[in-house]
PDB file of C-alpha atoms in Angstrom:
ATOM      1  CA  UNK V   1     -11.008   2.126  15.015  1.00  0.00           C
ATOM      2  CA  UNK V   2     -12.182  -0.721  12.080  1.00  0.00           C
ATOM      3  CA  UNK V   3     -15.837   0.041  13.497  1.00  0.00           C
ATOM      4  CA  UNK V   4     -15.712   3.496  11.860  1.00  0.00           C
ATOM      5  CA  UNK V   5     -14.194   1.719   8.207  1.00  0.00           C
ATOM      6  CA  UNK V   6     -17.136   0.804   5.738  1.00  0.00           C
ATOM      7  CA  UNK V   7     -17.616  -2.114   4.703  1.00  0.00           C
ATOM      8  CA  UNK V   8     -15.021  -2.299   1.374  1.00  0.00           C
ATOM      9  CA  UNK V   9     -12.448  -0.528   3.656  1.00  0.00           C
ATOM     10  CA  UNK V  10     -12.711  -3.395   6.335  1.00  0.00           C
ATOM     11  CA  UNK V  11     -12.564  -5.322   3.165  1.00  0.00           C
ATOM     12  CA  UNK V  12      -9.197  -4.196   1.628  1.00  0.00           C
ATOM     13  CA  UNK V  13      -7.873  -4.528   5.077  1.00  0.00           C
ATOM     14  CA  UNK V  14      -8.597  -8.288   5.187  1.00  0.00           C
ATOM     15  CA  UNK V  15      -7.545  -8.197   1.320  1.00  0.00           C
ATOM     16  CA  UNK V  16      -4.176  -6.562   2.045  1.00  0.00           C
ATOM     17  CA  UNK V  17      -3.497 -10.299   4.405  1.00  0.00           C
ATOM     18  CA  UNK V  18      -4.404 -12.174   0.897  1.00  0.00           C
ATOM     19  CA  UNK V  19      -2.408  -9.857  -0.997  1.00  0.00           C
ATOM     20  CA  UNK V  20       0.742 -10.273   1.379  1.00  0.00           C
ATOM     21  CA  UNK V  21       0.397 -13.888   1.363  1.00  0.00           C
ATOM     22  CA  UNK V  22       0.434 -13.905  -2.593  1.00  0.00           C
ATOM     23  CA  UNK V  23       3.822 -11.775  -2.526  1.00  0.00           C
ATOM     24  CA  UNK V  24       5.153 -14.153  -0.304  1.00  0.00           C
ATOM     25  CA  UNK V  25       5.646 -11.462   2.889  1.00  0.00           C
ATOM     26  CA  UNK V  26       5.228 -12.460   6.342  1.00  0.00           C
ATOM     27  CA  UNK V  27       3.942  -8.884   7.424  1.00  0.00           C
ATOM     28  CA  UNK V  28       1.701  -6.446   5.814  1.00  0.00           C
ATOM     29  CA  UNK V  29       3.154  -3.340   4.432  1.00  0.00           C
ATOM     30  CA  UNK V  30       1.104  -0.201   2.574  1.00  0.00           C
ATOM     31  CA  UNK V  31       1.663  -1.473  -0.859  1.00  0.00           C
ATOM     32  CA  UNK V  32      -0.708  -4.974   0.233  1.00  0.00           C
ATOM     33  CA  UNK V  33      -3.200  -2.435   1.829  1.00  0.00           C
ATOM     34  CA  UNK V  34      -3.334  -0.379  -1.702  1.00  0.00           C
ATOM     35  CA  UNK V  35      -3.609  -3.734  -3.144  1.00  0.00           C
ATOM     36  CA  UNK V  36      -6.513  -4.703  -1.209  1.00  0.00           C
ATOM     37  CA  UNK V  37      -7.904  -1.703  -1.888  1.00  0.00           C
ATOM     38  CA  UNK V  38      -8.248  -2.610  -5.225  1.00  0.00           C
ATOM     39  CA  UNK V  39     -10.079  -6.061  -4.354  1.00  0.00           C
ATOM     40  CA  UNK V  40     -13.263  -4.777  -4.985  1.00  0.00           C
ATOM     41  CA  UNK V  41     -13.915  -2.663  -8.209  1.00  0.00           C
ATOM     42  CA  UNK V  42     -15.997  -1.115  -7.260  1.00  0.00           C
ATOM     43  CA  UNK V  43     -14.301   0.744  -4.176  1.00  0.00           C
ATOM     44  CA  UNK V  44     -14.098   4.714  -4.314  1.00  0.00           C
ATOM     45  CA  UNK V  45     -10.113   3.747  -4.262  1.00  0.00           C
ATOM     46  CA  UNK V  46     -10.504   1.293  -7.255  1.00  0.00           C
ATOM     47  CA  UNK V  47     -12.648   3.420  -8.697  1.00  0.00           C
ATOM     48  CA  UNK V  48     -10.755   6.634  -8.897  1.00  0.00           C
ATOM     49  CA  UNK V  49      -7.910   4.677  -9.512  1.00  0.00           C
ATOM     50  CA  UNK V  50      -9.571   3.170 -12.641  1.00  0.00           C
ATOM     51  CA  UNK V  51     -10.255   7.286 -13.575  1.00  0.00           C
ATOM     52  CA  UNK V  52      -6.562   7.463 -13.379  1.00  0.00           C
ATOM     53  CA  UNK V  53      -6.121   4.162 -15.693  1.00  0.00           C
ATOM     54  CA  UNK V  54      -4.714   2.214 -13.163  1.00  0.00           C
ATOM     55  CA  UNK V  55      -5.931  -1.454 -11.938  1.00  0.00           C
ATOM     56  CA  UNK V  56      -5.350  -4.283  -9.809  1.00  0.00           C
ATOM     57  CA  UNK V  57      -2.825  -5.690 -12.297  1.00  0.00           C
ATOM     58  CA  UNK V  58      -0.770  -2.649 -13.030  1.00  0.00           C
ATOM     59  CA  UNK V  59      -0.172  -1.807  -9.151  1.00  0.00           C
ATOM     60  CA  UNK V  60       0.658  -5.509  -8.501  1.00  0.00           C
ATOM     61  CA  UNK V  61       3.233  -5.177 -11.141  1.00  0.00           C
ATOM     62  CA  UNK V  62       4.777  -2.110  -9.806  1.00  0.00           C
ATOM     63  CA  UNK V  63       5.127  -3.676  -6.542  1.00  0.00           C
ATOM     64  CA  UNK V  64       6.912  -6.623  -7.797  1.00  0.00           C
ATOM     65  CA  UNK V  65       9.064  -4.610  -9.776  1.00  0.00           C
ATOM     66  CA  UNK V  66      10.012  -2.322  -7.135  1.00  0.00           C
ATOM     67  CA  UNK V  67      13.518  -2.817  -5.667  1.00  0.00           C
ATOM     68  CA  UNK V  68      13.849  -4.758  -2.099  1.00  0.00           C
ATOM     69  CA  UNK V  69      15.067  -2.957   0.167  1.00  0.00           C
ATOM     70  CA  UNK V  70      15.666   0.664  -1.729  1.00  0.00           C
ATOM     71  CA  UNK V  71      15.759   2.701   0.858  1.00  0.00           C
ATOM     72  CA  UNK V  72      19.006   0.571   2.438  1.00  0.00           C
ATOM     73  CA  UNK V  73      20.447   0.355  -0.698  1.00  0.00           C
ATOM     74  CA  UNK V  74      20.376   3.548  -1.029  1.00  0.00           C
ATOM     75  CA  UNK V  75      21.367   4.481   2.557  1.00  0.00           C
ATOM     76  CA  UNK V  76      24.678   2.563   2.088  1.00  0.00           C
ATOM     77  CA  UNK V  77      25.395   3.943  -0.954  1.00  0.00           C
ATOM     78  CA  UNK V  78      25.580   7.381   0.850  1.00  0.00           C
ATOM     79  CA  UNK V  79      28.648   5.644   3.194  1.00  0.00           C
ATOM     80  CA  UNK V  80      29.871   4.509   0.094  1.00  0.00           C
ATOM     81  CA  UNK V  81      28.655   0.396  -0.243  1.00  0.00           C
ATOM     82  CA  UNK V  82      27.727  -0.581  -3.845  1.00  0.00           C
ATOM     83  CA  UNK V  83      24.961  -3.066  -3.180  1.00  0.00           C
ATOM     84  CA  UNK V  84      25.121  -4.178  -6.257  1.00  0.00           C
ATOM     85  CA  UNK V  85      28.697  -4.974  -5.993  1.00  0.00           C
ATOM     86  CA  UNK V  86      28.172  -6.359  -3.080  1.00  0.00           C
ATOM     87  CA  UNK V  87      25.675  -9.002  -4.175  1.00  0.00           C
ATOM     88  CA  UNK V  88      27.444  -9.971  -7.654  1.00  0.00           C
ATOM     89  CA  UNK V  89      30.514 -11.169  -5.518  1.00  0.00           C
ATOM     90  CA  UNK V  90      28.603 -12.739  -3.290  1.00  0.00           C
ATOM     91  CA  UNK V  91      26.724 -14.675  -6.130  1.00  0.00           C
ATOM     92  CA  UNK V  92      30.085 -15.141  -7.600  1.00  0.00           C
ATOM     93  CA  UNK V  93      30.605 -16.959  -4.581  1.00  0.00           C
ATOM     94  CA  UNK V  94      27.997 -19.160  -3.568  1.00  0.00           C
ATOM     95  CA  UNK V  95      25.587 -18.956  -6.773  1.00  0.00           C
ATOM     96  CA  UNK V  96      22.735 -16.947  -8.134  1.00  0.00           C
ATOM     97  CA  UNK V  97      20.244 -16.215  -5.617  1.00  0.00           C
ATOM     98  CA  UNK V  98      22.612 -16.703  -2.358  1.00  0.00           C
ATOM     99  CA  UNK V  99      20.952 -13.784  -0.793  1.00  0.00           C
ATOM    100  CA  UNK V 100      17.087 -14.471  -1.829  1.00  0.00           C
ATOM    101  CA  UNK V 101      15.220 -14.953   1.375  1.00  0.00           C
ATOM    102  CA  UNK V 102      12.361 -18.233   0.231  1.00  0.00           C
ATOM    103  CA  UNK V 103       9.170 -17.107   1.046  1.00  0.00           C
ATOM    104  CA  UNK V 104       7.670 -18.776   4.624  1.00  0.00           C
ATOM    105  CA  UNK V 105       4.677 -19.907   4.981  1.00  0.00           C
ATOM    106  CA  UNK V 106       2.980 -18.353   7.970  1.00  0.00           C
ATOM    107  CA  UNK V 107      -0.779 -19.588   9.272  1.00  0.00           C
ATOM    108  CA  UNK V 108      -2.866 -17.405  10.889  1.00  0.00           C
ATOM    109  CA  UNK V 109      -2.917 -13.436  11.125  1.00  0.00           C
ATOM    110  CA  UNK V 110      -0.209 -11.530   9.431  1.00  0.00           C
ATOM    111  CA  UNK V 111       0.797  -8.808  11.603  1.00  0.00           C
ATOM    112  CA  UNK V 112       1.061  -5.389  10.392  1.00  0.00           C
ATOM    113  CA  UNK V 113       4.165  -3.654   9.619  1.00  0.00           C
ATOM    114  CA  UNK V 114       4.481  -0.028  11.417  1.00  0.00           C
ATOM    115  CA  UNK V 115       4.528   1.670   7.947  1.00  0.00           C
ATOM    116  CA  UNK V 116       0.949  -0.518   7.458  1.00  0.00           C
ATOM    117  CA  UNK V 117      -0.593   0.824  10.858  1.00  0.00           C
ATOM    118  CA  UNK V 118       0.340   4.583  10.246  1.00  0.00           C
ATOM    119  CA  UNK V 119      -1.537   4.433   7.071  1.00  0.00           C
ATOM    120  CA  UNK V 120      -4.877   2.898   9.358  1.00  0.00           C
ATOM    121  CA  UNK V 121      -4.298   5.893  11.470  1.00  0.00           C
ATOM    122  CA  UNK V 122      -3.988   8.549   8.352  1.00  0.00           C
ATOM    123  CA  UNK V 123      -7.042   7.254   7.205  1.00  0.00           C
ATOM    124  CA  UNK V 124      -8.577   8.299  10.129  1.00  0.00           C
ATOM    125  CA  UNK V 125      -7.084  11.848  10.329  1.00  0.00           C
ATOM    126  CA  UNK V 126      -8.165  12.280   6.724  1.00  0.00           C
ATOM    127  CA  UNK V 127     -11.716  11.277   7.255  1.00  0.00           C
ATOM    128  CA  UNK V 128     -12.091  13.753  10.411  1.00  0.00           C
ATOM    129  CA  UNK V 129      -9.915  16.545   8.004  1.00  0.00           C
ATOM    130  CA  UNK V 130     -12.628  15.595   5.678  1.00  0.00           C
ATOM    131  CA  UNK V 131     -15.889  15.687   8.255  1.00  0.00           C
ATOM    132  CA  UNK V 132     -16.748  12.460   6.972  1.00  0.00           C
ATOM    133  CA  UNK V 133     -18.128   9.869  10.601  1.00  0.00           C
ATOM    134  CA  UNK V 134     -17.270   6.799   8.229  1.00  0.00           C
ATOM    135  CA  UNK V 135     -13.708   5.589   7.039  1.00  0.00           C
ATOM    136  CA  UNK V 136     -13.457   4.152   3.274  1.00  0.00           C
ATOM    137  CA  UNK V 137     -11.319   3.260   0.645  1.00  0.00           C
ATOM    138  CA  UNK V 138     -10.578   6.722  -0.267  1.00  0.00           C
ATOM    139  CA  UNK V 139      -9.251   7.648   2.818  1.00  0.00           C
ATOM    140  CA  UNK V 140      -7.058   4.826   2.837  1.00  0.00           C
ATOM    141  CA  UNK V 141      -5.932   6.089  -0.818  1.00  0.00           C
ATOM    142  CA  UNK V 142      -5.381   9.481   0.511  1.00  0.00           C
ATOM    143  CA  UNK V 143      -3.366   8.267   3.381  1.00  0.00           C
ATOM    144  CA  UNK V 144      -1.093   6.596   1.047  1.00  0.00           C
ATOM    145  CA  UNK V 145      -0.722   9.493  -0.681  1.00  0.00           C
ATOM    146  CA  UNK V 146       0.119  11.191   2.659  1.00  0.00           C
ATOM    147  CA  UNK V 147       2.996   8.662   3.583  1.00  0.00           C
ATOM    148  CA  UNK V 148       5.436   9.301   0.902  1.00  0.00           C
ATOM    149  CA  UNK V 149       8.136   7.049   2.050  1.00  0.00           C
ATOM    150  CA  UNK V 150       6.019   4.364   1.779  1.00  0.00           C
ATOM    151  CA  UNK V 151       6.178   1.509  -0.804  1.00  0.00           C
ATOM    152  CA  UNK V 152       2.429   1.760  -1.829  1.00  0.00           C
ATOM    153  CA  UNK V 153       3.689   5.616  -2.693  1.00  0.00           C
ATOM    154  CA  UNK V 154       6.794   4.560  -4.525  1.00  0.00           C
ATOM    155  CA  UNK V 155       4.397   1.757  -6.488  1.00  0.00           C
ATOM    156  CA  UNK V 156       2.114   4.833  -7.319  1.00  0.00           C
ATOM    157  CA  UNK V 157       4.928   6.673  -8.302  1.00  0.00           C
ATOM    158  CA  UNK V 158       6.206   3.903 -11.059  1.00  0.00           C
ATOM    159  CA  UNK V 159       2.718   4.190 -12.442  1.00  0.00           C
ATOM    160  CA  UNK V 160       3.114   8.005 -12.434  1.00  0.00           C
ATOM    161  CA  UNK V 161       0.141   8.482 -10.261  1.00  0.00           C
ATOM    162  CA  UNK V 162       1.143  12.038  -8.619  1.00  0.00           C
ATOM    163  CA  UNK V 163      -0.984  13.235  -5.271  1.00  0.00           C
ATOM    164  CA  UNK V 164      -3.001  15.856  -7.022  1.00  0.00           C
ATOM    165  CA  UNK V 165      -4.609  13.915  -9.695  1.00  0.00           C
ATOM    166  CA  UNK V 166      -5.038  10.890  -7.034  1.00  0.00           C
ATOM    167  CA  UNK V 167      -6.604  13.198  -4.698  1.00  0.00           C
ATOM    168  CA  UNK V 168      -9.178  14.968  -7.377  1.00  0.00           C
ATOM    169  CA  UNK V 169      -9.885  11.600  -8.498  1.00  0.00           C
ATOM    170  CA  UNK V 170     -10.914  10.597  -5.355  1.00  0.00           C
ATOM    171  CA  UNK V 171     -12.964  13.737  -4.848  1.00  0.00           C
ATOM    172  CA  UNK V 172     -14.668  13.042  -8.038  1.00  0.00           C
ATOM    173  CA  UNK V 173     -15.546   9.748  -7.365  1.00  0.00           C
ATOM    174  CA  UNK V 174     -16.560  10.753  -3.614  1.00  0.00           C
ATOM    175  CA  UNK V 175     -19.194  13.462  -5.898  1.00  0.00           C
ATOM    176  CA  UNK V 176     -20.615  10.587  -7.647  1.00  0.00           C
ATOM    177  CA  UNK V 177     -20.999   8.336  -4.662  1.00  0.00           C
ATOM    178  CA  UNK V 178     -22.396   9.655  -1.164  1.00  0.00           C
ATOM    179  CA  UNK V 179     -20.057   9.731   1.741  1.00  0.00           C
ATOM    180  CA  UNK V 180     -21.114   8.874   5.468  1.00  0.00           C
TER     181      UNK V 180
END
C-alpha cells in the first residue's frame, strides 16, 4: 500500500514513529499519525489545517491534554467505578503517581496500534472514493475524520475542528494544489 502514498504522506508516516517516541508511547496510535502529518508545513493536511488555525503545536497540546485511557474510564463508570476515586485512594496509599506507567525506551520500529492501521487503510478507501491513483496527507486527514473513536478525532475535537470544515478545507487546499 505505502507505494501509492506521496511522498509527505510516506513522510508523516515515518513522522508519526518520531512523534510517538516524543510522547513517550511504545506503539503508534492516530493522534502520532495526525501529528506527523503536520511535520511538514507544507502538507495539504498541514495546510488546510493551518486554514482552520490549527498547527503542529496546538494538536500536540490537545493530545497531551487528552485524558488516558477515556474511553475505560468512562466504560467503568457505566458499571458504576469512579476512576477518579479509584486513583486518589490509591495515591493516598502509595503516593502521587503510583499508577503512572514511566515511559520505555524502545529501539527500532514502533509497531502500529490497530486504531493506527485502520486509518492507513481509510486513507486508501478515501483516495479511491475520491478517484485520486496517489495517497496524501489529505486522505490521511480525512480518514481521521472518518474514525471518530479515535484519539487523533477526540484531539481535533478539543480544538473544535468539526468534519465539515476539515473536509472543505481539505478540498480547498486540494483546488489550489494538483492531486495525482
Amino acid at each position: 500500500m505505502f507505494e501509492k502514498f506521496t511522498k509527505d504522506a510516506r513522510e508523516s508516516v515515518v513522522g508519526a514513529q518520531v512523534e510517538a517516541r516524543v510522547l513517550g508511547a511504545d506503539r503508534i496510535g492516530t493522534e502520532h499519525v495526525l501529528l506527523g502529518m503536520l511535520r511538514a508545513p507544507d502538507s495539504v493536511a498541514a495546510r488546510a489545517l493551518q486554514r482552520l488555525g490549527v498547527a503542529h503545536a496546538d494538536v500536540l497540546a490537545a493530545v497531551r491534554s487528552l485524558p488516558p485511557g477515556a474511553l475505560d474510564a468512562e466504560a467503568l463508570a457505566g458499571v458504576g467505578i469512579d476512576l477518579d476515586a479509584v486513583r486518589a485512594q490509591v495515591e493516598a496509599s502509595f503516593g502521587p503517581g503510583a499508577l503512572d506507567t514511566p515511559p520505555r525506551s524502545r529501539a527500532g520500529h514502533l509497531p502500529f496500534e490497530s486504531s493506527a492501521k485502520k486509518l492507513l487503510e481509510v486513507a486508501l478507501r478515501e483516495a479511491m472514493r475520491c478517484k485520486h491513483r496517489r495517497i496524501d496527507t489529505g486522505h490521511l486527514l480525512l480518514a481521521v475524520l472518518r474514525l471518530d473513536d479515535s484519539t487523533a478525532y477526540r484531539a481535533l475535537g478539543a480544538l473544535r475542528v468539526g468534519p465539515t470544515a476539515a473536509r472543505e478545507a481539505v478540498t480547498a487546499v486540494w483546488a489550489d494544489v494538483p492531486v495525482g
